[in-house]
Short mmCIF file of C-alpha atoms in Angstrom, two decimals:
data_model
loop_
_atom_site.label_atom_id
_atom_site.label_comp_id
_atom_site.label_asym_id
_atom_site.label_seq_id
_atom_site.Cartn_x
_atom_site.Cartn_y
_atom_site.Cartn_z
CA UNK A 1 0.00 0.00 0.00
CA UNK A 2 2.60 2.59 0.86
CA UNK A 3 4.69 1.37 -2.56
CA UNK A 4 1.20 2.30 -4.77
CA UNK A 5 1.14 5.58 -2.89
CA UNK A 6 4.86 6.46 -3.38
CA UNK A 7 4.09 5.38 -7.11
CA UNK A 8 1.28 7.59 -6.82
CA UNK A 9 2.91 10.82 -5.20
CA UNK A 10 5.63 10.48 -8.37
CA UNK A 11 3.47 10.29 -11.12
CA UNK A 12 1.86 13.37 -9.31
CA UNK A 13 5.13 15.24 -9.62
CA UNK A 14 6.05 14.42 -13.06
CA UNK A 15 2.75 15.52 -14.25
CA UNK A 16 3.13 19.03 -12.26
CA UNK A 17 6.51 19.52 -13.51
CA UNK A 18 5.95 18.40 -16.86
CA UNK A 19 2.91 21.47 -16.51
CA UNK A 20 5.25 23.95 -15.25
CA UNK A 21 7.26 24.04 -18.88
CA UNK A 22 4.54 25.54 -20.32
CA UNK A 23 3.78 28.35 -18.11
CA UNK A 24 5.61 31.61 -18.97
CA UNK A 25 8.11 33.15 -17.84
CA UNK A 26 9.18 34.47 -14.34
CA UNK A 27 8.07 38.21 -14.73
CA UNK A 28 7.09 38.18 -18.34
CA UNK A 29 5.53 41.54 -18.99
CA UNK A 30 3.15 39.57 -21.82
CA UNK A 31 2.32 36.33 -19.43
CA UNK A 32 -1.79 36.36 -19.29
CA UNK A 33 -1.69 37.50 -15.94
CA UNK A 34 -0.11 40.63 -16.57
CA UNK A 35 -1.81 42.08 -19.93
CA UNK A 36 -5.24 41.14 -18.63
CA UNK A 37 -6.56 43.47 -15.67
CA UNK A 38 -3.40 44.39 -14.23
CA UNK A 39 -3.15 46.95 -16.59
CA UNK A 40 -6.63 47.97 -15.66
CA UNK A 41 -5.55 48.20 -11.86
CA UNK A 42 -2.58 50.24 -12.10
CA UNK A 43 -3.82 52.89 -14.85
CA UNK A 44 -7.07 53.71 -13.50
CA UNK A 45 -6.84 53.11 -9.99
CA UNK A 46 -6.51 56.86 -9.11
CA UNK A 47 -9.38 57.56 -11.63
CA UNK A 48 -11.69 55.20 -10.55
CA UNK A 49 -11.15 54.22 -6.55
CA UNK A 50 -9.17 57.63 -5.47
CA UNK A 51 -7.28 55.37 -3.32
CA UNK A 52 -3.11 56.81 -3.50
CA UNK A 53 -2.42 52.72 -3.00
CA UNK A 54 -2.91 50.53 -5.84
CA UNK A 55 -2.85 47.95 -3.19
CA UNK A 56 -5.48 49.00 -0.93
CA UNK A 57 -7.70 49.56 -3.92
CA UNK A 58 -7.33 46.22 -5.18
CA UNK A 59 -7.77 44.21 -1.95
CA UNK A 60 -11.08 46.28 -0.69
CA UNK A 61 -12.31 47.82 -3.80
CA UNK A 62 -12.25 45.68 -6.93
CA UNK A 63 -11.93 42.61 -4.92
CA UNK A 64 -13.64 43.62 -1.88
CA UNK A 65 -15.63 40.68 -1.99
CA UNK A 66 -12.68 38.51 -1.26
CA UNK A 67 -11.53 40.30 1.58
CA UNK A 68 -15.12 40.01 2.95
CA UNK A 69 -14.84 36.28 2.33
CA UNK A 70 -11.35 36.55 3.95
CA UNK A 71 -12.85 37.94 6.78
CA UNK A 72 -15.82 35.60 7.15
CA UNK A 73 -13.66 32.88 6.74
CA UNK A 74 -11.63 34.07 10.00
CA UNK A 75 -15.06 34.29 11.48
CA UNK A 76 -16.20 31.01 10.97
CA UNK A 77 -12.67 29.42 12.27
CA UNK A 78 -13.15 31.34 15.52
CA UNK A 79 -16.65 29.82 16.00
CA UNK A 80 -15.94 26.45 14.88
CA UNK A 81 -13.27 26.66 17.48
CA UNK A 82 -15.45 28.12 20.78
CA UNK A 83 -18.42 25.15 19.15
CA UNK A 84 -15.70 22.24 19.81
CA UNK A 85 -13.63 23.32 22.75
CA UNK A 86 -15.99 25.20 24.89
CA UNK A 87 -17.43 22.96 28.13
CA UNK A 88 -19.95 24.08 30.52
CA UNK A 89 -20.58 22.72 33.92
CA UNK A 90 -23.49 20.42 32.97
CA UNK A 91 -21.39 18.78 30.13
CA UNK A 92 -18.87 17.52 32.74
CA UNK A 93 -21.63 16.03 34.61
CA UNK A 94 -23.01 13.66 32.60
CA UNK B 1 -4.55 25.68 32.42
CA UNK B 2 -2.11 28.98 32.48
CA UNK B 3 -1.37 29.57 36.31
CA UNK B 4 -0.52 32.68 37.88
CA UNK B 5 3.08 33.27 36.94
CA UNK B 6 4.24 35.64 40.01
CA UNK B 7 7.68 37.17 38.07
CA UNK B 8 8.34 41.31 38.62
CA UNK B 9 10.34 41.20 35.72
CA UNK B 10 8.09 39.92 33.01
CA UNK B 11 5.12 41.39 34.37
CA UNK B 12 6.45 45.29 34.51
CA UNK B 13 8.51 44.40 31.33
CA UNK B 14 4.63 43.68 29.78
CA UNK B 15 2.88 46.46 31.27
CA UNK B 16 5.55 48.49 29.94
CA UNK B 17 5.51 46.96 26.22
CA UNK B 18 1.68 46.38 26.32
CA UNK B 19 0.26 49.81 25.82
CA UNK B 20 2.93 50.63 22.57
CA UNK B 21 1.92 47.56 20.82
CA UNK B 22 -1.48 48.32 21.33
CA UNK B 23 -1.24 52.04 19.66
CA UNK B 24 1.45 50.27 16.99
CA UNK B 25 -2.19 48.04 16.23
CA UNK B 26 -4.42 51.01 16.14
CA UNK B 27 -1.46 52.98 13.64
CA UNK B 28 -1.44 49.81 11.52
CA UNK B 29 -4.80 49.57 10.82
CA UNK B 30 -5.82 53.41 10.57
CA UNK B 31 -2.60 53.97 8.15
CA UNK B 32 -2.95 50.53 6.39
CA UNK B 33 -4.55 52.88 3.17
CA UNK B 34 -1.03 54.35 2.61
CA UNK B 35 1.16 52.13 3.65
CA UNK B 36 1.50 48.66 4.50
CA UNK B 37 -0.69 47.29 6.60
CA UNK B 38 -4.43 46.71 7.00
CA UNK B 39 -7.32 45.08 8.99
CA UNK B 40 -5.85 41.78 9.07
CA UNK B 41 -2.25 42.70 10.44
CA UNK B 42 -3.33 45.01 12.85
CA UNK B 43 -6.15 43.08 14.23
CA UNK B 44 -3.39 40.46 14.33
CA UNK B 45 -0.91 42.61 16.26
CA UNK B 46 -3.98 43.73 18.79
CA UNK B 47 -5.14 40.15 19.29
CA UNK B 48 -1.23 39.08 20.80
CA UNK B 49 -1.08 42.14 23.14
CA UNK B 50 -3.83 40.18 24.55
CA UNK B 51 -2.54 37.51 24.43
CA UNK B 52 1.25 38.37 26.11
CA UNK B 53 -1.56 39.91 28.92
CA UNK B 54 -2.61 36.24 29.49
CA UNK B 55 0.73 35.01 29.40
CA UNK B 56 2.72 37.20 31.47
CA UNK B 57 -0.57 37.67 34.36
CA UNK B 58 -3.34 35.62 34.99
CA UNK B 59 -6.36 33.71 32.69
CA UNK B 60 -8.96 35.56 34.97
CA UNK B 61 -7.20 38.76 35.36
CA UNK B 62 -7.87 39.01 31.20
CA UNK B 63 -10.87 37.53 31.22
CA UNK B 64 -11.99 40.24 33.82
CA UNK B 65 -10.96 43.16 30.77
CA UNK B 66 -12.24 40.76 28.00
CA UNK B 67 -14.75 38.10 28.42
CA UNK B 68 -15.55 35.53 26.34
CA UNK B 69 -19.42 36.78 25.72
CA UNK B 70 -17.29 40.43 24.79
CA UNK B 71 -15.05 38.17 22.18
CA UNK B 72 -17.82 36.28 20.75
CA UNK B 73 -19.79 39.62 19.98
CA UNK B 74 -16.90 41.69 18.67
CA UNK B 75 -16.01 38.76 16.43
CA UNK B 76 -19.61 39.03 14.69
CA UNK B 77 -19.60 42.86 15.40
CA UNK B 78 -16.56 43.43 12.87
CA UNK B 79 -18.23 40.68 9.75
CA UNK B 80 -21.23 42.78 10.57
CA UNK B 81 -19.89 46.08 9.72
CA UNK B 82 -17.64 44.74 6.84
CA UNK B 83 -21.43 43.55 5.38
CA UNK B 84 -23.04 46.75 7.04
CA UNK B 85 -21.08 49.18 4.90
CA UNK B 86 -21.91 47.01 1.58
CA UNK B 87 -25.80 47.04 2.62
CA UNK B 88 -25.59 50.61 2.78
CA UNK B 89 -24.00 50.98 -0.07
CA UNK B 90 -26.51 49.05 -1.68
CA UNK B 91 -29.44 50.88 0.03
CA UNK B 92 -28.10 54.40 -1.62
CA UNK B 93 -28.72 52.70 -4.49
CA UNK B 94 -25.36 51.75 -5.90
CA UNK B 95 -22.96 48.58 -6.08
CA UNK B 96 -22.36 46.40 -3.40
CA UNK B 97 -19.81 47.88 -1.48
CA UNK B 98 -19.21 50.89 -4.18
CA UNK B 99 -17.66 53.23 -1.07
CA UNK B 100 -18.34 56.51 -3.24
CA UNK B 101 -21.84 56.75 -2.90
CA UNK B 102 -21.67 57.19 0.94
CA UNK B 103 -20.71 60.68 0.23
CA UNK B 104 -24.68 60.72 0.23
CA UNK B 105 -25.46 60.63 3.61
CA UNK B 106 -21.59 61.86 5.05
CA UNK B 107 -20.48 65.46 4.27
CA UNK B 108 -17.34 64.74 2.54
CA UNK B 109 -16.21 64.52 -0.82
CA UNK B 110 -16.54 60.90 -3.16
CA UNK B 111 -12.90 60.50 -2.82
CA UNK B 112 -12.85 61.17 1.04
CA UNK B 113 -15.99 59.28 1.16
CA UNK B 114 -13.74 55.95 -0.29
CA UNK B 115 -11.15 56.29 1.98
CA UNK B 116 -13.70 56.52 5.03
CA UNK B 117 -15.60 53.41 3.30
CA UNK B 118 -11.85 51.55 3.17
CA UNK B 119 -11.16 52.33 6.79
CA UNK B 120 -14.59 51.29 7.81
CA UNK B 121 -14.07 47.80 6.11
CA UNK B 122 -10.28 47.77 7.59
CA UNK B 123 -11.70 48.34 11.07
CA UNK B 124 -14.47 45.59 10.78
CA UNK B 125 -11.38 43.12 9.68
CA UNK B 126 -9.68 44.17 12.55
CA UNK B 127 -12.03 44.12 15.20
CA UNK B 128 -12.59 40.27 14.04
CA UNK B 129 -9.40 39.26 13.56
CA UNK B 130 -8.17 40.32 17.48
CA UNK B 131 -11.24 39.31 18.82
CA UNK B 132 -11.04 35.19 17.22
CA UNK B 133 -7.35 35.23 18.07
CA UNK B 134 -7.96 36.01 21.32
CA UNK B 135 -11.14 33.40 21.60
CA UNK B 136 -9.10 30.72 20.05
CA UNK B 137 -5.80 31.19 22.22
CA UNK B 138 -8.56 31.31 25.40
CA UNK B 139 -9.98 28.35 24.49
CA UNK B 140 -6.93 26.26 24.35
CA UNK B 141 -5.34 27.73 26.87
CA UNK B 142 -8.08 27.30 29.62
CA UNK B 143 -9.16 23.73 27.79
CA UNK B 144 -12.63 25.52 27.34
CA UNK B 145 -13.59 26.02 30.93
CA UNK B 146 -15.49 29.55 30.76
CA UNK B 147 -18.46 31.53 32.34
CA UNK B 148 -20.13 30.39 36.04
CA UNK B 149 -17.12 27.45 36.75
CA UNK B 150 -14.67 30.10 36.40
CA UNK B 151 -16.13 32.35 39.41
#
């Protein structure tokens, strides 16, 4: 069993490796990524979000969403965690 | 269980440190538009002052300043306003949190009105991220032993 999951994990590899040759460069200016809506961000940020950080304007402006997600997801761990570890006094008794 | 750890050093060494790291929080957060920085580092910088409290005093003595009915209701408090600011948003009848329009019902300009929406959202994301770091440490530390067993 562990020799069909080492056999496993490798083939797993090769494939991820043999993916990586076709992605572009490190810092290509024409990679996807970067002629898409980067662009977008950095040119009209001022124009359209009057936010001086291109940062800031992308994490709670155009993708304020996410960062509500982010944040809900934070939520959720901290509840999860009080729903499993918390005891009260009659739980001990029984 | 944390017990009371009776050591002058550490505990004027804290009382000392706690106070700065606290305001560094608050600075982190409110400047986090123009520099680096934000909700989530600042609330996480807020939520281990707390947490060196517990450490270097006592489980009750923080629980006295922030108990766990407090941490449960900030942690909603700060989703609440992240999602309170879009509703509003969406109630002046524009996009789902679209910060300009609040420049509606606030005397300030559409680009002030942005940043105030930002910092809003920053603050909600900070008031939740201190407040479940502090639940979560709580809860381990003190194996989940709160409320009328503690007193």
């Amino acid at each position: 069993m562990r020799f069909l999951a080492f056999i496993a994990v490798i083939i797993t590899g090769a494939l991820l490796i043999y993916a990586t040759v076709d992605m572009p460069n490190w810092g290509d200016p024409n990679s996807p990524a970067n002629i898409h809506v980067s662009p977008r961000y950095i040119e009209k940020t001022i124009e359209e979000t009057a936010t001086p950080n291109a940062v800031t304007s992308v994490v709670a402006d155009y993708r304020g969403y996410d960062t509500m997600g982010e944040t809900t997801v934070i939520f959720t761990a901290g509840i999860v965690c009080i729903l499993l570890l918390r005891r009260h006094k009659n739980d001990r008794q029984t | 269980m944390i017990g009371r750890l009776d050591n002058v050093v550490i505990q004027t060494v804290c009382r000392l440190l706690i106070p700065p790291i606290q305001l560094f929080a608050l600075y982190v957060i409110a400047h986090g538009h123009y520099s680096p920085g934000g909700g989530f580092q600042g609330g996480c910088i807020l939520g281990a002052s707390f947490i060196l409290m517990v450490i270097a005093y006592d489980i009750k003595e923080a629980k006295r300043m922030m108990s766990e009915k407090v941490n449960t209701i900030l942690s909603s408090l700060g989703v609440i306003i992240y999602s309170g600011i879009g509703v509003v948003c969406l109630i002046l009848s524009a996009n789902y949190l679209d910060y300009g329009i609040l420049n509606k019902i606030l005397p300030v300009t559409i680009a002030e009105a942005r940043a105030l929406g930002i910092f809003g959202v920053e603050v909600g994301v900070g008031i939740t991220v201190m407040a479940v770091m502090v639940s979560i440490f709580l809860n381990l530390a003190s194996g989940g032993e709160h409320g009328e067993t503690e007193e």
